[in-house]
Amino acid sequence: MRAAIVEAVGKVSVTTVPDPTPGPRDVVVKVASCGLCGTDLHILQGEFAPTLPIVPGHEFAGEVVGLGADVTELSVGDQVAVDPSLHCHECRYCRSGRGNLCDNWAAIGVTVPGGAAEYAVAPVANCVRLPEHIDVRDAALIEPLSCAVRGYDVLNGNLGAQVLIYGSGTMGLMMLELAKRTGAASVDMLDINAQRLATATTLGCTGAAARAEELDRPGGWDVVIDATGNAGAIQDGLGRVAKGGTFLQFGVSDYATTAVIEPYRIYNQEITITGSMAVLHSYERAAALFASGVLDASVFISDRLPLEQYPQAIERFQAGIGRKIVVEP
Ligand SMILES: [Zn+2]
Ligand SMILES: [Zn+2]
């Protein structure tokens, strides 16, 4: 089969590799589409993935074309989306229900071959069957949506909140859609890219600006979400949390990024600073939300490239062009 391969740091190509074979409790998925995200860039830069070469791609969906010997839950021809999480189920975090913090954390497309290929293997336990009305080519959006659902699990209640989101890229926009669904009183969006802000406005945000000071809310916001990973945005956002409010670190920073906190203010104003990491018990619900139409795929997927153009798709993503870029084998 054809597959994208990260051969070495900074080196990605599309080549022919052996077809994957399923274990007894695995299925083979014929990939319909596979999304690119910041994690793929980290892998290309030599972070996250312990061993290269690797077939990247952790955001994918497709059709079941092969079944392991002990799979009875799915049939050939089913359309499925795949939760890439591979938790060990043995460490103390897994055993306390926090598999996304697994000491032996692994994921399809990060530590084992992923969906940027014609076929991918996944445990049947990781597959969610999709209802027929969904175009499976859009279902690559379910994985990033499941990370956004996890973010709102951490926030634990948004009803009536004034929300501020830094970053109007794919993830910021997904957080916007969920903020609306979880009962935010208002959702203000920030981005220095006017085109991205325009999309946030199209999706119905309350205010849209390049900088928070333009939004005139001196008391701050009940919920401030960073969806950039950018040090400047994070530092600004920490100072915009209202009394009793919460700052959620949702964007992925470089390892070396730091920010300054004000311990007196955190104490005196009872401010919570928290984070959310990847997917935890949220994939199935993201698939249900997706099936209910929470995301307009024509807005969220800006580019569809053939698998053969995976390196060009990475370049386009690195250039910050568009929103979600998917490759289709
Ligand atoms: Zn991702
Ligand atoms: Zn574990």
Short mmCIF file of C-alpha atoms in Angstrom, two decimals, residues 46-296:
data_model
loop_
_atom_site.label_atom_id
_atom_site.label_comp_id
_atom_site.label_asym_id
_atom_site.label_seq_id
_atom_site.Cartn_x
_atom_site.Cartn_y
_atom_site.Cartn_z
CA GLY A 46 11.74 14.47 16.26
CA GLU A 47 9.52 14.95 19.33
CA PHE A 48 6.78 12.61 20.65
CA ALA A 49 7.48 9.62 18.40
CA PRO A 50 10.09 7.47 20.11
CA THR A 51 11.14 5.61 16.99
CA LEU A 52 11.37 6.62 13.36
CA PRO A 53 10.40 5.74 10.72
CA ILE A 54 6.67 6.03 11.47
CA VAL A 55 3.52 6.33 9.37
CA PRO A 56 1.91 9.47 10.87
CA GLY A 57 -1.80 10.27 11.11
CA HIS A 58 -3.91 10.02 14.27
CA GLU A 59 -7.06 11.80 12.97
CA PHE A 60 -8.74 9.41 10.58
CA ALA A 61 -11.84 7.51 9.59
CA GLY A 62 -12.73 5.04 6.88
CA GLU A 63 -14.30 1.75 5.97
CA VAL A 64 -13.65 -1.59 7.66
CA VAL A 65 -12.14 -3.94 5.06
CA GLY A 66 -10.59 -6.62 7.26
CA LEU A 67 -11.31 -8.23 10.62
CA GLY A 68 -9.08 -9.98 13.13
CA ALA A 69 -10.02 -13.56 14.02
CA ASP A 70 -11.78 -12.56 17.27
CA VAL A 71 -13.71 -9.51 16.07
CA THR A 72 -17.49 -9.87 16.09
CA GLU A 73 -18.59 -6.30 16.87
CA LEU A 74 -17.93 -4.85 13.41
CA SER A 75 -18.47 -6.04 9.87
CA VAL A 76 -16.67 -5.45 6.61
CA GLY A 77 -18.22 -2.36 5.04
CA ASP A 78 -18.88 -0.52 8.32
CA GLN A 79 -17.81 3.11 8.39
CA VAL A 80 -15.75 3.87 11.47
CA ALA A 81 -13.81 6.68 13.10
CA VAL A 82 -10.77 5.65 15.12
CA ASP A 83 -9.75 6.86 18.59
CA PRO A 84 -5.95 6.80 18.32
CA SER A 85 -5.35 6.47 22.08
CA LEU A 86 -3.46 3.34 23.15
CA HIS A 87 -3.40 3.40 26.94
CA CYS A 88 -1.66 0.54 28.76
CA HIS A 89 -4.55 -0.15 31.22
CA GLU A 90 -1.92 -1.23 33.78
CA CYS A 91 -0.19 1.86 35.20
CA ARG A 92 -1.60 3.78 38.17
CA TYR A 93 -3.07 6.50 35.92
CA CYS A 94 -4.87 4.01 33.69
CA ARG A 95 -6.10 2.14 36.75
CA SER A 96 -7.56 5.35 38.15
CA GLY A 97 -9.35 6.17 34.92
CA ARG A 98 -6.90 8.76 33.63
CA GLY A 99 -5.51 6.94 30.62
CA ASN A 100 -4.51 10.15 28.84
CA LEU A 101 -1.82 10.51 31.52
CA CYS A 102 -0.68 6.90 31.01
CA ASP A 103 2.95 6.25 31.98
CA ASN A 104 3.24 4.15 28.81
CA TRP A 105 1.25 6.56 26.62
CA ALA A 106 1.05 5.46 23.02
CA ALA A 107 -1.13 6.33 20.04
CA ILE A 108 -1.90 5.23 16.52
CA GLY A 109 -0.01 7.56 14.20
CA VAL A 110 2.41 8.62 16.94
CA THR A 111 4.04 5.47 18.32
CA VAL A 112 2.55 2.86 15.93
CA PRO A 113 1.65 3.23 12.22
CA GLY A 114 -1.19 5.66 11.59
CA GLY A 115 -3.80 6.78 9.11
CA ALA A 116 -1.77 8.73 6.56
CA ALA A 117 -1.91 5.60 4.43
CA GLU A 118 -4.29 3.60 2.29
CA TYR A 119 -4.93 1.20 5.18
CA ALA A 120 -4.49 1.35 8.93
CA VAL A 121 -4.88 -1.20 11.71
CA ALA A 122 -6.79 -0.32 14.87
CA PRO A 123 -8.06 -2.27 17.88
CA VAL A 124 -11.80 -2.86 17.55
CA ALA A 125 -12.15 -1.18 20.95
CA ASN A 126 -10.91 2.07 19.40
CA CYS A 127 -13.43 2.11 16.54
CA VAL A 128 -16.72 4.00 16.66
CA ARG A 129 -19.24 2.99 14.02
CA LEU A 130 -20.61 6.03 12.20
CA PRO A 131 -24.26 6.58 11.26
CA GLU A 132 -24.99 6.44 7.54
CA HIS A 133 -25.82 10.12 7.11
CA ILE A 134 -22.21 11.11 7.88
CA ASP A 135 -19.78 11.56 5.00
CA VAL A 136 -16.90 9.46 6.29
CA ARG A 137 -14.43 11.83 4.57
CA ASP A 138 -15.45 14.49 7.11
CA ALA A 139 -15.10 12.19 10.12
CA ALA A 140 -11.38 12.93 10.50
CA LEU A 141 -12.69 15.92 12.48
CA ILE A 142 -13.93 13.68 15.29
CA GLU A 143 -10.49 13.17 16.85
CA PRO A 144 -9.68 16.88 17.31
CA LEU A 145 -13.28 17.39 18.46
CA SER A 146 -12.75 14.71 21.11
CA CYS A 147 -9.81 16.74 22.44
CA ALA A 148 -12.11 19.78 22.63
CA VAL A 149 -14.72 17.70 24.49
CA ARG A 150 -12.01 16.68 26.97
CA GLY A 151 -11.23 20.40 27.42
CA TYR A 152 -14.83 21.09 28.44
CA ASP A 153 -14.79 18.08 30.77
CA VAL A 154 -11.89 19.75 32.58
CA LEU A 155 -13.76 23.07 32.69
CA ASN A 156 -16.67 21.21 34.27
CA GLY A 157 -19.49 23.64 33.57
CA ASN A 158 -19.81 26.69 31.37
CA LEU A 159 -23.41 27.72 31.90
CA GLY A 160 -23.74 31.48 31.84
CA ALA A 161 -19.97 32.02 31.62
CA GLN A 162 -18.22 34.81 29.73
CA VAL A 163 -15.62 32.94 27.64
CA LEU A 164 -12.49 34.25 25.93
CA ILE A 165 -10.58 32.05 23.47
CA TYR A 166 -7.07 32.83 22.23
CA GLY A 167 -6.60 31.48 18.70
CA SER A 168 -9.19 31.06 15.97
CA GLY A 169 -7.57 28.15 14.16
CA THR A 170 -9.26 24.76 13.92
CA MET A 171 -9.01 24.03 17.65
CA GLY A 172 -10.08 27.50 18.80
CA LEU A 173 -13.09 27.31 16.48
CA MET A 174 -14.03 23.87 17.84
CA MET A 175 -13.82 25.31 21.37
CA LEU A 176 -16.11 28.12 20.18
CA GLU A 177 -18.70 25.66 18.87
CA LEU A 178 -18.65 23.71 22.13
CA ALA A 179 -18.77 26.90 24.24
CA LYS A 180 -22.02 27.77 22.49
CA ARG A 181 -23.37 24.25 23.12
CA THR A 182 -22.35 24.23 26.78
CA GLY A 183 -24.26 27.39 27.57
CA ALA A 184 -21.70 30.18 27.57
CA ALA A 185 -23.32 33.61 27.92
CA SER A 186 -20.77 35.05 25.48
CA VAL A 187 -17.75 33.78 23.56
CA ASP A 188 -15.10 36.26 22.46
CA MET A 189 -12.44 35.14 19.98
CA LEU A 190 -8.93 36.47 19.45
CA ASP A 191 -6.51 36.01 16.58
CA ILE A 192 -3.93 38.19 14.89
CA ASN A 193 -4.98 36.62 11.56
CA ALA A 194 -7.97 38.57 10.21
CA GLN A 195 -9.07 35.72 7.95
CA ARG A 196 -9.33 33.34 10.89
CA LEU A 197 -11.26 35.92 12.91
CA ALA A 198 -13.70 36.29 10.02
CA THR A 199 -14.44 32.57 10.26
CA ALA A 200 -15.02 32.91 14.01
CA THR A 201 -17.51 35.69 13.28
CA THR A 202 -19.23 33.52 10.66
CA LEU A 203 -19.60 30.81 13.30
CA GLY A 204 -21.33 33.25 15.63
CA CYS A 205 -18.81 34.38 18.23
CA THR A 206 -19.81 37.37 20.36
CA GLY A 207 -16.75 39.56 19.87
CA ALA A 208 -13.74 39.14 17.59
CA ALA A 209 -10.49 41.07 17.92
CA ALA A 210 -6.75 40.87 17.44
CA ARG A 211 -6.11 41.76 21.11
CA ALA A 212 -8.15 41.34 24.29
CA GLU A 213 -7.92 45.05 25.23
CA GLU A 214 -10.04 45.87 22.17
CA LEU A 215 -12.94 43.96 23.74
CA ASP A 216 -13.35 46.27 26.77
CA ARG A 217 -14.04 43.81 29.57
CA PRO A 218 -11.93 45.22 32.42
CA GLY A 219 -13.26 42.66 34.91
CA GLY A 220 -11.96 39.85 32.73
CA TRP A 221 -13.61 36.60 31.60
CA ASP A 222 -14.90 33.69 33.70
CA VAL A 223 -13.23 31.22 31.38
CA VAL A 224 -10.08 31.96 29.38
CA ILE A 225 -8.89 29.28 26.96
CA ASP A 226 -5.54 29.29 25.23
CA ALA A 227 -5.77 27.48 21.90
CA THR A 228 -2.46 28.81 20.55
CA GLY A 229 0.38 27.42 22.67
CA ASN A 230 1.98 30.83 22.11
CA ALA A 231 3.86 32.33 25.08
CA GLY A 232 2.58 35.88 24.49
CA ALA A 233 -1.03 34.77 24.22
CA ILE A 234 -0.76 32.59 27.34
CA GLN A 235 0.80 35.38 29.40
CA ASP A 236 -1.88 37.83 28.29
CA GLY A 237 -4.65 35.31 28.93
CA LEU A 238 -3.49 34.55 32.49
CA GLY A 239 -4.06 38.21 33.29
CA ARG A 240 -7.57 38.26 31.78
CA VAL A 241 -9.21 35.70 34.09
CA ALA A 242 -12.03 37.22 36.16
CA LYS A 243 -12.28 36.65 39.94
CA GLY A 244 -13.19 33.05 40.60
CA GLY A 245 -12.47 32.18 36.98
CA THR A 246 -10.52 29.48 35.20
CA PHE A 247 -7.66 29.49 32.71
CA LEU A 248 -7.48 26.39 30.51
CA GLN A 249 -4.21 25.52 28.76
CA PHE A 250 -5.50 23.73 25.68
CA GLY A 251 -2.95 24.73 23.02
CA VAL A 252 0.31 22.77 22.80
CA SER A 253 3.40 24.85 23.60
CA ASP A 254 7.00 24.02 22.87
CA TYR A 255 8.60 22.23 25.81
CA ALA A 256 10.65 25.32 26.70
CA THR A 257 7.78 27.84 26.86
CA THR A 258 7.32 29.55 30.23
CA ALA A 259 4.83 32.05 31.66
CA VAL A 260 4.74 34.12 34.84
CA ILE A 261 1.93 33.69 37.37
CA GLU A 262 0.88 36.02 40.20
CA PRO A 263 0.48 33.81 43.30
CA TYR A 264 -1.23 36.54 45.35
CA ARG A 265 -3.90 37.02 42.69
CA ILE A 266 -4.45 33.27 42.32
CA TYR A 267 -4.95 33.09 46.11
CA ASN A 268 -6.95 36.25 46.60
CA GLN A 269 -9.22 35.85 43.56
CA GLU A 270 -9.51 32.05 43.69
CA ILE A 271 -8.28 31.59 40.15
CA THR A 272 -7.90 28.11 38.70
CA ILE A 273 -5.19 27.31 36.16
CA THR A 274 -5.62 23.94 34.52
CA GLY A 275 -4.89 21.96 31.38
CA SER A 276 -6.38 19.30 29.18
CA MET A 277 -4.38 16.68 27.33
CA ALA A 278 -5.65 14.86 24.26
CA VAL A 279 -8.58 12.43 24.58
CA LEU A 280 -10.11 10.93 27.73
CA HIS A 281 -13.47 9.13 27.61
CA SER A 282 -14.44 11.77 25.08
CA TYR A 283 -14.16 10.12 21.66
CA GLU A 284 -17.55 8.43 21.64
CA ARG A 285 -19.25 11.66 22.72
CA ALA A 286 -17.35 13.64 20.08
CA ALA A 287 -18.63 11.19 17.45
CA ALA A 288 -22.18 11.68 18.76
CA LEU A 289 -21.80 15.46 18.69
CA PHE A 290 -20.35 15.26 15.19
CA ALA A 291 -23.29 13.13 14.05
CA SER A 292 -25.64 15.75 15.51
CA GLY A 293 -24.06 18.40 13.28
CA VAL A 294 -22.06 20.38 15.84
CA LEU A 295 -19.40 21.14 13.20
CA ASP A 296 -19.93 22.36 9.66
#
